[in-house]
Coordinates of C-alpha atoms and ligand atoms in Angstrom, one line a residue:
M1 CA 129.5 -220.4 79.8
R2 CA 128.0 -217.6 80.6
I3 CA 126.9 -216.7 84.0
D4 CA 124.5 -213.5 84.3
I5 CA 124.6 -212.0 88.5
I6 CA 121.6 -209.8 89.2
S7 CA 122.7 -207.6 92.7
C8 CA 121.4 -204.1 94.0
V9 CA 124.7 -203.0 94.4
P10 CA 127.0 -204.1 91.4
Q11 CA 130.0 -202.1 91.9
L12 CA 130.9 -205.3 95.2
M13 CA 131.7 -206.8 92.1
T14 CA 134.1 -205.4 89.5
S15 CA 137.8 -206.4 91.7
P16 CA 137.7 -209.7 92.5
L17 CA 136.3 -210.4 87.9
S18 CA 138.8 -208.1 87.2
H19 CA 141.9 -210.1 88.8
S20 CA 143.8 -213.0 87.8
I21 CA 142.2 -216.2 86.8
L22 CA 138.7 -215.0 86.6
K23 CA 139.9 -211.6 84.2
R24 CA 142.4 -214.5 82.7
A25 CA 139.2 -217.0 81.8
Q26 CA 137.1 -213.9 80.9
D27 CA 140.1 -212.7 78.6
Q28 CA 140.4 -216.2 76.5
G29 CA 136.9 -216.2 76.6
Q30 CA 136.1 -219.1 78.5
L31 CA 133.9 -217.6 80.8
E32 CA 131.5 -214.5 80.3
V33 CA 130.5 -213.0 83.3
H34 CA 127.4 -210.3 83.2
V35 CA 126.7 -208.3 86.6
H36 CA 123.3 -206.5 86.4
D37 CA 121.7 -203.3 88.3
L38 CA 118.8 -204.8 90.1
R39 CA 117.9 -200.8 89.9
D40 CA 117.6 -200.1 86.4
F41 CA 114.7 -202.8 86.2
S42 CA 113.4 -200.6 88.4
I43 CA 109.1 -200.0 88.7
N44 CA 109.7 -196.1 89.6
K45 CA 111.5 -193.0 88.8
H46 CA 113.1 -193.7 92.1
R47 CA 115.0 -196.6 91.2
Q48 CA 114.1 -198.3 94.3
V49 CA 114.6 -202.4 94.5
D50 CA 113.0 -203.1 98.3
D51 CA 109.7 -202.1 100.1
Y52 CA 109.1 -202.7 103.4
P53 CA 108.5 -207.0 104.9
Y54 CA 104.3 -207.6 105.2
G55 CA 103.3 -208.0 108.6
G56 CA 105.7 -206.2 109.5
G57 CA 109.1 -207.0 111.2
A58 CA 113.0 -205.3 110.9
G59 CA 115.0 -204.8 107.3
M60 CA 113.7 -204.3 103.7
V61 CA 113.3 -206.9 101.5
L62 CA 114.0 -206.9 96.9
M63 CA 110.9 -206.5 95.8
V64 CA 109.8 -209.6 93.0
E65 CA 109.1 -206.6 89.9
P66 CA 112.5 -205.9 89.4
L67 CA 113.8 -209.6 89.9
A68 CA 111.4 -210.9 87.7
K69 CA 111.8 -208.3 84.5
C70 CA 115.9 -208.4 84.9
I71 CA 115.4 -212.3 84.9
R72 CA 112.6 -212.6 82.0
S73 CA 114.7 -209.9 79.6
L74 CA 117.7 -212.5 80.3
Q75 CA 115.5 -215.4 79.3
T76 CA 114.3 -213.9 76.4
E77 CA 118.2 -213.9 75.2
R78 CA 118.6 -217.5 76.2
K79 CA 117.9 -220.5 77.8
Y80 CA 119.4 -220.6 80.7
D81 CA 120.2 -224.5 82.8
E82 CA 120.0 -222.9 86.3
V83 CA 118.4 -219.8 88.2
I84 CA 120.7 -220.3 91.4
Y85 CA 119.6 -217.7 94.8
L86 CA 122.5 -217.2 97.2
T87 CA 120.8 -218.0 100.7
P88 CA 121.9 -218.9 103.7
D89 CA 119.2 -221.4 104.3
G90 CA 120.4 -223.1 100.4
T91 CA 122.3 -226.4 99.9
S92 CA 125.6 -226.0 101.5
L93 CA 127.9 -225.2 98.6
K94 CA 130.4 -228.3 98.2
Q95 CA 132.9 -229.0 94.7
G96 CA 130.9 -232.0 93.5
I97 CA 128.1 -229.1 92.9
A98 CA 131.0 -226.7 91.7
N99 CA 132.0 -229.6 88.9
Q100 CA 128.4 -230.4 87.9
L101 CA 127.7 -226.7 87.5
S102 CA 131.2 -226.2 85.4
L103 CA 129.4 -228.4 82.8
K104 CA 126.5 -226.2 82.3
E105 CA 126.3 -223.2 79.1
N106 CA 124.0 -220.9 81.1
L107 CA 124.0 -219.5 84.3
I108 CA 121.5 -216.6 86.4
L109 CA 122.9 -216.0 89.9
I110 CA 120.8 -213.8 92.5
A111 CA 122.6 -211.6 95.1
G112 CA 120.0 -211.1 97.8
H113 CA 120.5 -207.5 99.7
Y114 CA 118.6 -206.0 103.1
K115 CA 115.9 -208.9 104.5
G116 CA 116.2 -210.9 101.3
I117 CA 114.2 -211.0 98.4
D118 CA 109.9 -212.1 98.7
Q119 CA 109.6 -215.7 98.2
R120 CA 107.5 -215.4 95.2
A121 CA 110.2 -214.5 93.0
R122 CA 112.4 -217.4 94.4
D123 CA 109.1 -220.0 93.9
I124 CA 108.7 -218.7 90.3
F125 CA 112.0 -218.7 89.1
V126 CA 114.9 -220.1 91.0
T127 CA 115.6 -223.9 90.5
M128 CA 118.7 -223.8 92.6
E129 CA 119.3 -222.3 96.3
L130 CA 122.7 -222.4 97.0
S131 CA 125.0 -221.2 100.9
I132 CA 128.2 -220.9 101.0
G133 CA 128.5 -221.6 104.7
D134 CA 126.7 -220.9 108.3
Y135 CA 126.9 -217.8 108.5
V136 CA 125.0 -215.0 107.6
L137 CA 126.4 -212.1 104.8
S138 CA 125.0 -208.5 104.1
G139 CA 124.7 -209.4 100.6
G140 CA 125.1 -212.3 97.9
E141 CA 127.5 -210.8 96.1
L142 CA 130.7 -211.9 98.0
P143 CA 128.4 -215.9 97.7
A144 CA 128.2 -215.1 94.0
L145 CA 131.9 -214.5 93.2
V146 CA 132.3 -217.3 95.5
L147 CA 130.2 -219.9 93.4
V148 CA 131.7 -217.9 90.0
D149 CA 135.1 -218.3 91.2
A150 CA 134.6 -222.1 92.0
I151 CA 133.1 -222.9 89.0
G152 CA 134.9 -220.9 86.3
R153 CA 138.6 -222.7 87.5
L154 CA 137.1 -225.6 86.5
I155 CA 135.9 -224.5 83.1
P156 CA 138.8 -227.1 80.6
G157 CA 141.6 -224.6 79.7
V158 CA 141.0 -222.2 82.6
L159 CA 143.9 -223.0 85.0
G160 CA 147.3 -223.5 83.1
D161 CA 149.1 -227.2 84.6
E162 CA 150.2 -225.2 86.9
T163 CA 147.6 -224.8 89.2
S164 CA 146.0 -227.4 88.3
A165 CA 141.8 -228.5 90.0
L166 CA 142.1 -231.7 89.9
T167 CA 144.7 -232.0 92.7
D168 CA 143.0 -229.2 95.0
S169 CA 141.1 -230.4 98.4
F170 CA 137.7 -232.2 97.7
Q171 CA 138.0 -233.6 94.7
D172 CA 137.6 -237.2 95.7
N173 CA 136.6 -236.2 99.4
L174 CA 140.0 -235.8 100.2
L175 CA 142.2 -233.1 101.5
D176 CA 145.3 -231.8 99.4
A177 CA 149.0 -233.2 100.8
P178 CA 151.1 -230.4 102.6
I179 CA 153.2 -228.1 99.7
Y180 CA 156.6 -227.3 99.4
T181 CA 158.4 -224.6 97.8
R182 CA 162.7 -222.9 97.9
P183 CA 164.7 -223.1 100.3
A184 CA 165.0 -226.8 100.8
D185 CA 165.8 -225.4 104.1
F186 CA 164.7 -222.7 105.9
E187 CA 166.2 -222.1 109.2
G188 CA 166.6 -226.0 110.1
H189 CA 163.4 -227.0 108.9
E190 CA 164.1 -229.0 106.2
V191 CA 161.7 -230.0 102.8
P192 CA 160.5 -234.1 103.3
E193 CA 163.6 -235.8 101.4
I194 CA 161.5 -237.6 99.6
L195 CA 160.3 -234.5 97.6
L196 CA 164.0 -234.0 97.1
S197 CA 164.8 -237.5 95.5
G198 CA 163.1 -236.9 91.8
Q199 CA 161.5 -240.6 92.8
H200 CA 157.7 -239.4 91.0
K201 CA 156.2 -242.8 92.3
K202 CA 157.4 -242.4 95.5
I203 CA 156.4 -239.3 96.1
Q204 CA 152.5 -239.5 94.9
E205 CA 152.5 -242.2 97.1
W206 CA 153.9 -239.8 99.4
R207 CA 151.4 -237.7 99.1
D208 CA 148.6 -240.1 98.6
E209 CA 149.6 -241.3 102.5
R210 CA 149.4 -237.1 103.8
S211 CA 147.1 -236.5 102.3
L212 CA 144.7 -239.3 103.7
E213 CA 146.2 -238.9 106.8
K214 CA 145.6 -235.5 107.1
T215 CA 141.9 -235.8 105.9
R216 CA 141.1 -238.8 108.5
E217 CA 142.2 -236.3 111.2
R218 CA 140.9 -233.1 110.2
R219 CA 137.9 -234.2 108.1
P220 CA 136.9 -237.4 109.2
D221 CA 133.3 -237.1 107.2
L222 CA 134.1 -236.5 104.0
I223 CA 135.9 -240.3 103.7
D224 CA 132.6 -241.8 105.6
E225 CA 130.8 -239.9 102.2
D226 CA 131.8 -242.9 99.9
Ligands
LIG1 N1 117.3 -213.2 106.5 C1 118.3 -213.9 105.5 C2 118.1 -215.2 106.3 O1 118.2 -214.8 107.8 O2 118.2 -216.2 105.9 C3 119.8 -213.0 105.7 C4 119.9 -212.6 104.5 S1 121.0 -211.6 104.5 C5 121.7 -210.1 105.0 C6 121.1 -210.5 102.6 C7 121.6 -211.7 101.8 O3 122.9 -212.0 102.1 C8 120.4 -212.3 101.3 O4 119.8 -212.3 100.5 C9 121.7 -213.9 101.0 O5 121.2 -213.7 99.2 C10 123.0 -212.9 101.3 N2 123.5 -214.3 102.2 C11 124.5 -214.2 103.3 N3 124.3 -214.8 103.9 C12 124.3 -216.3 102.8 C13 125.2 -216.9 102.9 N4 125.7 -217.9 103.8 N5 125.1 -217.6 101.8 C14 125.2 -217.4 100.8 N6 124.3 -216.0 100.1 C15 124.2 -215.2 101.7

């Protein structure tokens, strides 16, 4: 899978893409991430990409022309499945959306900044708008990275068995069961005996019960989604 991210502060993206699972996915060739500096597509020598909002008001707006230039230059190279704008007023990102996007081949992600991007860029180019939660961040770089991580770890072969995504929270609309590792007794706090029993069927039943119990208690809305 290839993901192209458009940002006016690409430096914000370097570290999360250079470590751990996202690095491994790129090293193994399962994921290609290209970050594009919107300023390289500016319409003047000042590398300007933002301007004052029509009608007045606080905050700058990312201009449509640099975004159009950048998106069009990418689209001449290959066909994209989705052009996604990360925005607080978008559809809430859920595991199901990440699952679906992990099956795509080419995605463009647009990280906004300041007050956001010119509405015409949304109208003309964007095919999907996603929010990572009901709060406002300064830029779309972190949301874009959240999306890349959520998608990247689902690409077949990226996670080893030790971190299988299928048993994580939200798959099957359930929260994950409690987990433990050594020591079996920490200052009198013992690991549930069943986990030490070696009885795999019983252990799975215990995990399923805890998972359902936790979901009922914390996120009954997930169970109601069925
Ligand atoms: N004026 C916008 C609004 O009220 O909806 C907020 C703009 S925000 C300060 C700047 C950029 O950060 C947005 O264009 C978007 O790309 C990104 N952003 C902020 N919060 C976000 C969230 N919860 N989900 C996704 N993107 C977000």
